[in-house]
């Protein structure tokens, strides 16, 4: 079955550590995205990528980094520079130029700073 | 600055009745709108969409209405079923910012027997 896999489901990070969230899709989608969800707020776009080896900052990119070395994979690194990293992170993908069909989302990673 | 707002954080509706979810936006350049449904511990799933050239789109029990002059859209679910209990997000995008959807905060719908 095609879909998006995010791992791990739960992640705990110590202050000052970098952590990487995994996102893999087998839908052959060109575009991939990272969103962050905080209580009482909508999903906010962190980074997105339309093609391999290219990505763009979203609305809240500070303290995050991404890479897109393969079409299937779009890992997100939460760096120590991110002031408030505790949140629910969602990865999504879509067909390029067919965004009107909507995104396919993964099941999310809940990151907690301890 | 939240450009898409869902002012009702929760909605309780009786099974068989109509659920009406509302969404307001501030950016007049938005021309494409989506609704997503999210169950706990799962990612959102695409429900229905509408472009600004239409004022209504229907898919089974789900209908989305768009009022461009009021910058308002709504999702109607008729009849509501227990499986509709979930969080619903509306999202909006403009043509020249492909890939950047703005999301509302979501509305938790609870369908009671």
Coordinates of C-alpha atoms in Angstrom, one line a residue:
Chain A
X1 CA 0.0 0.0 0.0
X2 CA 1.3 3.5 -0.9
X3 CA 1.6 6.1 1.8
X4 CA 3.8 8.2 4.0
X5 CA 5.7 6.8 6.9
X6 CA 7.0 9.1 9.7
X7 CA 9.2 7.8 12.4
X8 CA 9.5 7.7 15.3
X9 CA 6.0 8.3 16.6
X10 CA 7.3 9.8 19.8
X11 CA 10.6 11.4 20.4
X12 CA 12.2 13.0 23.4
X13 CA 15.0 15.4 23.1
X14 CA 17.3 16.9 25.7
X15 CA 18.0 20.6 25.7
X16 CA 20.7 21.6 23.3
X17 CA 20.4 18.4 21.2
X18 CA 19.7 18.1 17.5
X19 CA 17.2 15.5 16.5
X20 CA 16.1 14.3 13.0
X21 CA 12.6 13.2 12.1
X22 CA 12.2 10.8 9.3
X23 CA 9.6 11.0 6.5
X24 CA 9.5 8.4 3.7
X25 CA 6.8 8.2 0.9
X26 CA 6.3 5.5 -1.8
X27 CA 3.6 7.4 -3.6
X28 CA 5.9 8.7 -6.3
X29 CA 5.0 12.3 -5.3
X30 CA 7.4 15.0 -6.3
X31 CA 6.5 17.5 -3.6
X32 CA 7.0 17.0 0.2
X33 CA 6.2 19.3 3.1
X34 CA 6.8 19.6 6.9
X35 CA 4.2 21.2 9.1
X36 CA 4.1 21.8 12.8
X37 CA 1.0 21.7 15.0
X38 CA 0.6 23.4 18.3
X39 CA -2.4 23.3 20.6
X40 CA -5.1 25.8 19.5
X41 CA -3.2 26.7 16.3
X42 CA -3.4 25.6 12.7
X43 CA -0.7 23.6 10.9
X44 CA 2.2 25.9 10.2
X45 CA 4.5 25.2 7.2
X46 CA 8.2 24.7 8.1
X47 CA 9.8 23.6 4.8
X48 CA 8.7 22.3 1.5
X49 CA 10.4 20.7 -1.5
X50 CA 9.1 20.4 -5.0
X51 CA 11.9 18.4 -6.5
X52 CA 15.0 16.5 -5.4
X53 CA 17.9 18.6 -4.2
X54 CA 15.7 21.7 -3.8
X55 CA 13.6 23.0 -0.9
X56 CA 12.1 26.3 0.2
X57 CA 11.5 27.8 3.6
X58 CA 8.0 28.0 4.9
X59 CA 6.6 30.4 7.4
X60 CA 8.5 29.1 10.5
X61 CA 11.8 27.7 9.2
X62 CA 14.1 29.2 11.9
X63 CA 15.8 26.5 13.9
X64 CA 15.0 23.7 11.4
X65 CA 16.8 22.2 8.5
X66 CA 15.9 19.7 5.8
X67 CA 17.4 17.7 2.9
X68 CA 16.0 16.2 -0.2
X69 CA 18.6 13.8 -1.6
X70 CA 16.0 11.3 -2.7
X71 CA 12.5 11.7 -4.1
X72 CA 11.1 9.3 -1.4
X73 CA 12.7 11.0 1.6
X74 CA 12.5 14.4 3.3
X75 CA 14.0 14.3 6.8
X76 CA 13.6 17.2 9.1
X77 CA 16.3 18.2 11.7
X78 CA 15.2 20.2 14.7
X79 CA 18.3 22.0 15.8
X80 CA 19.2 23.4 19.2
X81 CA 18.5 26.8 17.8
X82 CA 14.7 26.1 17.7
X83 CA 13.5 27.8 20.9
X84 CA 10.3 25.9 21.4
X85 CA 10.5 22.5 19.6
X86 CA 7.9 20.6 21.6
X87 CA 5.1 20.1 19.1
X88 CA 3.4 17.6 16.8
X89 CA 5.2 17.4 13.4
X90 CA 3.4 16.3 10.3
X91 CA 5.0 15.4 6.9
X92 CA 3.0 15.5 3.7
X93 CA 3.4 14.9 0.0
X94 CA 1.5 15.8 -3.1
X95 CA 1.7 15.6 -6.9
X96 CA 3.5 18.6 -8.3
X97 CA 1.0 21.2 -9.8
X98 CA -1.9 19.0 -8.6
X99 CA -2.1 20.5 -5.1
X100 CA -5.8 20.8 -5.7
X101 CA -6.0 17.1 -5.0
X102 CA -4.7 17.8 -1.5
X103 CA -1.8 16.5 0.5
X104 CA -1.3 13.0 1.8
X105 CA -0.1 13.2 5.4
X106 CA 1.9 10.9 7.5
X107 CA 0.7 10.0 11.0
X108 CA 3.0 12.5 12.7
X109 CA 5.8 12.6 15.2
X110 CA 5.3 14.1 18.7
X111 CA 8.5 15.7 19.9
X112 CA 9.0 16.6 23.5
X113 CA 11.9 18.4 25.0
X114 CA 12.9 17.1 28.4
Chain B
X1 CA -0.9 36.5 11.8
X2 CA -3.4 33.8 11.2
X3 CA -5.0 34.2 7.8
X4 CA -7.4 31.2 8.2
X5 CA -9.6 31.1 11.2
X6 CA -11.9 28.5 12.6
X7 CA -13.6 30.2 15.5
X8 CA -15.4 27.2 16.9
X9 CA -13.0 24.9 18.6
X10 CA -15.7 22.3 19.1
X11 CA -19.1 21.2 17.8
X12 CA -21.4 18.6 19.2
X13 CA -24.2 17.2 17.0
X14 CA -26.7 14.5 17.2
X15 CA -26.4 11.5 14.9
X16 CA -28.5 12.0 11.8
X17 CA -28.5 15.8 12.1
X18 CA -26.5 18.3 10.0
X19 CA -23.0 19.4 11.1
X20 CA -22.0 22.9 9.9
X21 CA -18.3 23.9 10.3
X22 CA -17.2 27.4 9.5
X23 CA -14.0 28.9 8.3
X24 CA -13.1 32.5 7.7
X25 CA -10.1 33.9 5.9
X26 CA -8.5 37.3 5.5
X27 CA -6.4 37.0 2.3
X28 CA -8.5 37.9 -0.7
X29 CA -5.8 36.3 -2.9
X30 CA -6.7 32.8 -1.7
X31 CA -8.2 30.9 -4.6
X32 CA -8.2 27.3 -3.5
X33 CA -9.6 25.8 -0.3
X34 CA -9.5 22.3 1.2
X35 CA -11.0 20.5 4.2
X36 CA -9.2 17.8 6.0
X37 CA -10.4 15.4 8.7
X38 CA -8.1 14.1 11.4
X39 CA -8.5 11.3 13.9
X40 CA -6.4 11.1 17.0
X41 CA -2.8 9.8 16.5
X42 CA -3.3 9.9 12.7
X43 CA -2.4 12.4 10.0
X44 CA -5.1 14.5 8.4
X45 CA -6.9 13.0 5.4
X46 CA -8.1 15.1 2.5
X47 CA -11.9 15.4 2.5
X48 CA -13.1 17.9 -0.1
X49 CA -11.9 21.0 -2.0
X50 CA -13.3 24.0 -3.8
X51 CA -11.8 26.6 -6.1
X52 CA -12.7 30.2 -6.1
X53 CA -14.5 29.9 -9.5
X54 CA -17.2 27.8 -7.7
X55 CA -19.5 28.5 -4.8
X56 CA -20.4 25.0 -4.0
X57 CA -18.9 21.5 -4.2
X58 CA -20.6 18.3 -3.2
X59 CA -19.2 14.9 -2.5
X60 CA -21.7 12.4 -1.0
X61 CA -22.6 13.6 2.5
X62 CA -20.1 16.5 2.4
X63 CA -20.8 19.8 0.8
X64 CA -18.5 22.9 0.9
X65 CA -19.8 26.3 0.3
X66 CA -17.7 29.4 -0.6
X67 CA -18.8 33.0 -0.1
X68 CA -15.9 35.0 -1.6
X69 CA -17.4 38.4 -0.8
X70 CA -17.6 37.4 2.9
X71 CA -14.3 35.5 2.8
X72 CA -16.1 32.6 4.4
X73 CA -16.4 28.9 3.7
X74 CA -18.4 26.2 5.4
X75 CA -18.5 22.5 5.4
X76 CA -21.9 20.7 5.8
X77 CA -22.1 17.1 6.7
X78 CA -25.5 15.5 6.2
X79 CA -26.4 13.3 7.9
X80 CA -23.8 13.2 10.6
X81 CA -22.6 9.8 11.6
X82 CA -20.5 8.6 14.6
X83 CA -17.5 8.0 12.4
X84 CA -17.5 11.7 11.6
X85 CA -16.3 12.5 15.1
X86 CA -12.9 14.0 14.4
X87 CA -11.0 17.3 14.1
X88 CA -11.7 19.1 10.8
X89 CA -9.2 21.6 9.4
X90 CA -9.8 24.1 6.6
X91 CA -6.9 25.2 4.5
X92 CA -6.4 27.9 1.8
X93 CA -3.8 28.7 -0.8
X94 CA -3.2 31.2 -3.5
X95 CA -2.1 30.4 -7.0
X96 CA 1.3 32.1 -6.9
X97 CA 2.3 30.4 -3.6
X98 CA 1.9 26.9 -4.7
X99 CA 2.5 24.4 -2.0
X100 CA 1.9 26.9 0.8
X101 CA -1.4 26.2 2.4
X102 CA -2.5 28.1 5.4
X103 CA -4.4 26.0 7.9
X104 CA -7.1 26.9 10.5
X105 CA -6.8 25.7 14.1
X106 CA -9.4 23.0 13.6
X107 CA -12.8 22.2 14.9
X108 CA -13.4 19.1 17.0
X109 CA -16.7 17.5 16.0
X110 CA -18.4 15.0 18.3
X111 CA -21.4 13.1 17.0
X112 CA -23.6 11.8 19.7
X113 CA -26.1 8.9 19.5

